[in-house]
CSV table of C-alpha atoms in Angstrom, one decimal:
chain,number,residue,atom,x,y,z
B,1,UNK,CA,-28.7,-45.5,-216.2
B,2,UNK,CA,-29.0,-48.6,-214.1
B,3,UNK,CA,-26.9,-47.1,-211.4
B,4,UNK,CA,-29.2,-44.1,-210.9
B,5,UNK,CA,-32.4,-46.5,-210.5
B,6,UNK,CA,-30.5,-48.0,-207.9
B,7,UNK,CA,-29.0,-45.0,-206.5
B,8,UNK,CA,-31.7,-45.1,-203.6
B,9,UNK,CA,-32.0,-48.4,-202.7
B,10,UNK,CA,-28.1,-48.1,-201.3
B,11,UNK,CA,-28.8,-44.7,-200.0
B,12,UNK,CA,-31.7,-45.4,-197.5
B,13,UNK,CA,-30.5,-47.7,-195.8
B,14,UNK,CA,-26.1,-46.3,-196.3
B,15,UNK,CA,-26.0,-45.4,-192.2
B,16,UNK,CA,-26.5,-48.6,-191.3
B,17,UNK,CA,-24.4,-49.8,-194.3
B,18,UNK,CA,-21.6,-47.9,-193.2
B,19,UNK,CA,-21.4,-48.8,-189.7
B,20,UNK,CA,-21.6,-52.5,-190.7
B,21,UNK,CA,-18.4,-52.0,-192.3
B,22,UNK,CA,-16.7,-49.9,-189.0
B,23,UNK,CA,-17.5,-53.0,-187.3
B,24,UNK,CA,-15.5,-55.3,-190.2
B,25,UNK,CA,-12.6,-53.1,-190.2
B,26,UNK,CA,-13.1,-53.3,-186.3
B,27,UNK,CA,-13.0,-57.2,-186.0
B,28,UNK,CA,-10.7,-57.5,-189.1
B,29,UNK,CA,-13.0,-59.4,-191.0
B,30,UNK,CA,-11.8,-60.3,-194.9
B,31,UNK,CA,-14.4,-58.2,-197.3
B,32,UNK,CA,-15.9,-59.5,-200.4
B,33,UNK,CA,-18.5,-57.7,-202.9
B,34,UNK,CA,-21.1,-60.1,-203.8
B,35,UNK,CA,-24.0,-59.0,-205.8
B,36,UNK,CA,-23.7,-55.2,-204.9
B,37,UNK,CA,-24.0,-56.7,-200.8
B,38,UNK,CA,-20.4,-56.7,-199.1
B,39,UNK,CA,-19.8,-60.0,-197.3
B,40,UNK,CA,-17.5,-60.2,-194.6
B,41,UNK,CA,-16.2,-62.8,-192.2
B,42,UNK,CA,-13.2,-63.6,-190.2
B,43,UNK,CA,-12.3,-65.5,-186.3
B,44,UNK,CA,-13.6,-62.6,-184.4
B,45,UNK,CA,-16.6,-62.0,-186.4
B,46,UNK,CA,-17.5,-66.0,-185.9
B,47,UNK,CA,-16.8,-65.3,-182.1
B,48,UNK,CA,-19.4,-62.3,-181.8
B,49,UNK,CA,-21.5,-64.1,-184.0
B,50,UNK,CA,-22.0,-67.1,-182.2
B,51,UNK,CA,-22.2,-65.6,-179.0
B,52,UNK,CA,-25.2,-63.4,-179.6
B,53,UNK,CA,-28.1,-64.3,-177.8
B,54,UNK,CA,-29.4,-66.3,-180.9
B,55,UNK,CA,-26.4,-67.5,-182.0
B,56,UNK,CA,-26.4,-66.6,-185.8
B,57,UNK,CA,-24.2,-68.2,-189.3
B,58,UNK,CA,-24.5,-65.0,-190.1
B,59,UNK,CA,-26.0,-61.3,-189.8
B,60,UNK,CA,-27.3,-58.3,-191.8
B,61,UNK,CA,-26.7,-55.0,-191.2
B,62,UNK,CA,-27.6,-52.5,-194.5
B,63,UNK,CA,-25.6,-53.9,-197.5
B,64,UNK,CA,-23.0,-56.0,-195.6
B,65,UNK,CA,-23.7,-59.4,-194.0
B,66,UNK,CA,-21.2,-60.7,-191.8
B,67,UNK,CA,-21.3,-64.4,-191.5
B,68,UNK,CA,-18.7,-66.9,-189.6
B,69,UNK,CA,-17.1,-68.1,-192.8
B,70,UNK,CA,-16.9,-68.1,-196.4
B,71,UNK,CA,-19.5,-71.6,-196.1
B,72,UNK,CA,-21.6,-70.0,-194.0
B,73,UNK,CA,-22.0,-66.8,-196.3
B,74,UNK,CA,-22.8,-69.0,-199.1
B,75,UNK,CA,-25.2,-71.4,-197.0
B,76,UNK,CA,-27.3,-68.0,-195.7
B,77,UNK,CA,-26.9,-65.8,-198.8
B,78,UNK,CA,-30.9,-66.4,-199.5
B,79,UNK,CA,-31.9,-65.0,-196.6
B,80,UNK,CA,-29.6,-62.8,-195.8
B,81,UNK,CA,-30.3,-61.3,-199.4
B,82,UNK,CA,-34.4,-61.2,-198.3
B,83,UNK,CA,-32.8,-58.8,-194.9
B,84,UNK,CA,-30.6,-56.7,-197.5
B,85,UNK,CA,-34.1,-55.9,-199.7
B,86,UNK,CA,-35.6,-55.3,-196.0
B,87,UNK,CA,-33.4,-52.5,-195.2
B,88,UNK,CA,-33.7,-51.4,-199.0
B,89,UNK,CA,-37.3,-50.7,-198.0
B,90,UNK,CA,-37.6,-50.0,-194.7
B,91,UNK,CA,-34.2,-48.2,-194.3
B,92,UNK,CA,-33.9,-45.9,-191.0
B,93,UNK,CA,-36.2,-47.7,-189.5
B,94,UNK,CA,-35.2,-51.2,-190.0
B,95,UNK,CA,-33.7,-52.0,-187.0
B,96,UNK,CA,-36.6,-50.3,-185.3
B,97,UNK,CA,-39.0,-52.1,-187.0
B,98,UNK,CA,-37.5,-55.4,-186.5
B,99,UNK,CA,-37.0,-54.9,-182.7
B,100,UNK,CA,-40.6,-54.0,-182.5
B,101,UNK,CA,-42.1,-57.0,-184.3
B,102,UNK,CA,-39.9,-58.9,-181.8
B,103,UNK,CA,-41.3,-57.2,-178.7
B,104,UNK,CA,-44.8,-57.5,-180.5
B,105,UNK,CA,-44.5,-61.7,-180.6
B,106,UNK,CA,-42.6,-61.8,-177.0
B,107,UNK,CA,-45.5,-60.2,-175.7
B,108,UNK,CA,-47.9,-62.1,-177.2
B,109,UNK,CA,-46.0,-65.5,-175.8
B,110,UNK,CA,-44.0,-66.1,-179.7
B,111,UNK,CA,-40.9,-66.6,-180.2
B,112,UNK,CA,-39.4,-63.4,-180.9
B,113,UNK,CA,-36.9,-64.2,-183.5
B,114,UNK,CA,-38.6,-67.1,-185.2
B,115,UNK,CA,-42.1,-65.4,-185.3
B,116,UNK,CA,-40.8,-62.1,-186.6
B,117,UNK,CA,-42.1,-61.3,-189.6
B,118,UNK,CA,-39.0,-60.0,-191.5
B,119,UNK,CA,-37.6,-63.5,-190.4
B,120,UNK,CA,-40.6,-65.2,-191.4
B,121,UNK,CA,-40.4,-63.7,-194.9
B,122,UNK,CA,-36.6,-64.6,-194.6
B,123,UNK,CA,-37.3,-68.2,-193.7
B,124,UNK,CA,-40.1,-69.0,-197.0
B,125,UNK,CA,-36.7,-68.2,-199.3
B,126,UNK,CA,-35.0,-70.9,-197.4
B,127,UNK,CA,-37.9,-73.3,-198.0
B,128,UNK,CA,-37.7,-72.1,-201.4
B,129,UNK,CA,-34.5,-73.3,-202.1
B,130,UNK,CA,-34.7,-76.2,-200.0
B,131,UNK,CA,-32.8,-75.0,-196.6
């Protein structure tokens, strides 16, 4: 029964979930289920990961978080976890979403990732749990 309750919560947000791990199988990343979220890392996922714009530990995309090792999975898994329950509720429209709240703060002179609101809400777990 518990499956069926959570039936939609991987459905929403499955596009994004499933082109997450396109990108794994891409960049040969090693896959791991954690929790019902698939965690995957590897050298060439540490390489595009650090040399995003904001370099990032690690990344969320659906139910898969790609981070540039097994330490840094485990270090982020908090607040990766509050990005996984984002795309549970927003689903489509996360990534849109998130880019616009980024846009929103750059054009009000804020930082754009560290004012975002879904990474605000990311960061209070990570104060939580002393991070």
């Amino acid at each position: 029964m518990q499956f069926f309750s959570r039936l939609p919560a991987y459905l929403w947000p499955l596009p994004y979930t499933l082109g997450g791990i396109t990108v794994g199988l891409l960049l040969a990343g090693r896959f791991r289920q954690v929790d019902g979220v698939v965690e995957i890392h590897g050298p060439l996922i540490a390489k595009v990961l650090g040399g995003l714009p904001v370099p990032a530990m690690a990344i969320t995309i659906g139910h898969v978080v790609f981070g540039q090792s097994e330490a840094a999975l485990e270090i982020t898994r908090e607040h990766e976890r509050v990005h996984v329950r984002q795309y549970q509720r927003w689903g489509p429209a996360f990534v849109p979403a998130y880019l616009g709240a980024s846009a929103v703060m750059y054009f009000r002179g804020r930082d754009p990732y560290r004012d975002n609101p879904f990474e605000v809400e990311a960061y209070a777990i990570d104060r939580q749990v002393g991070r």
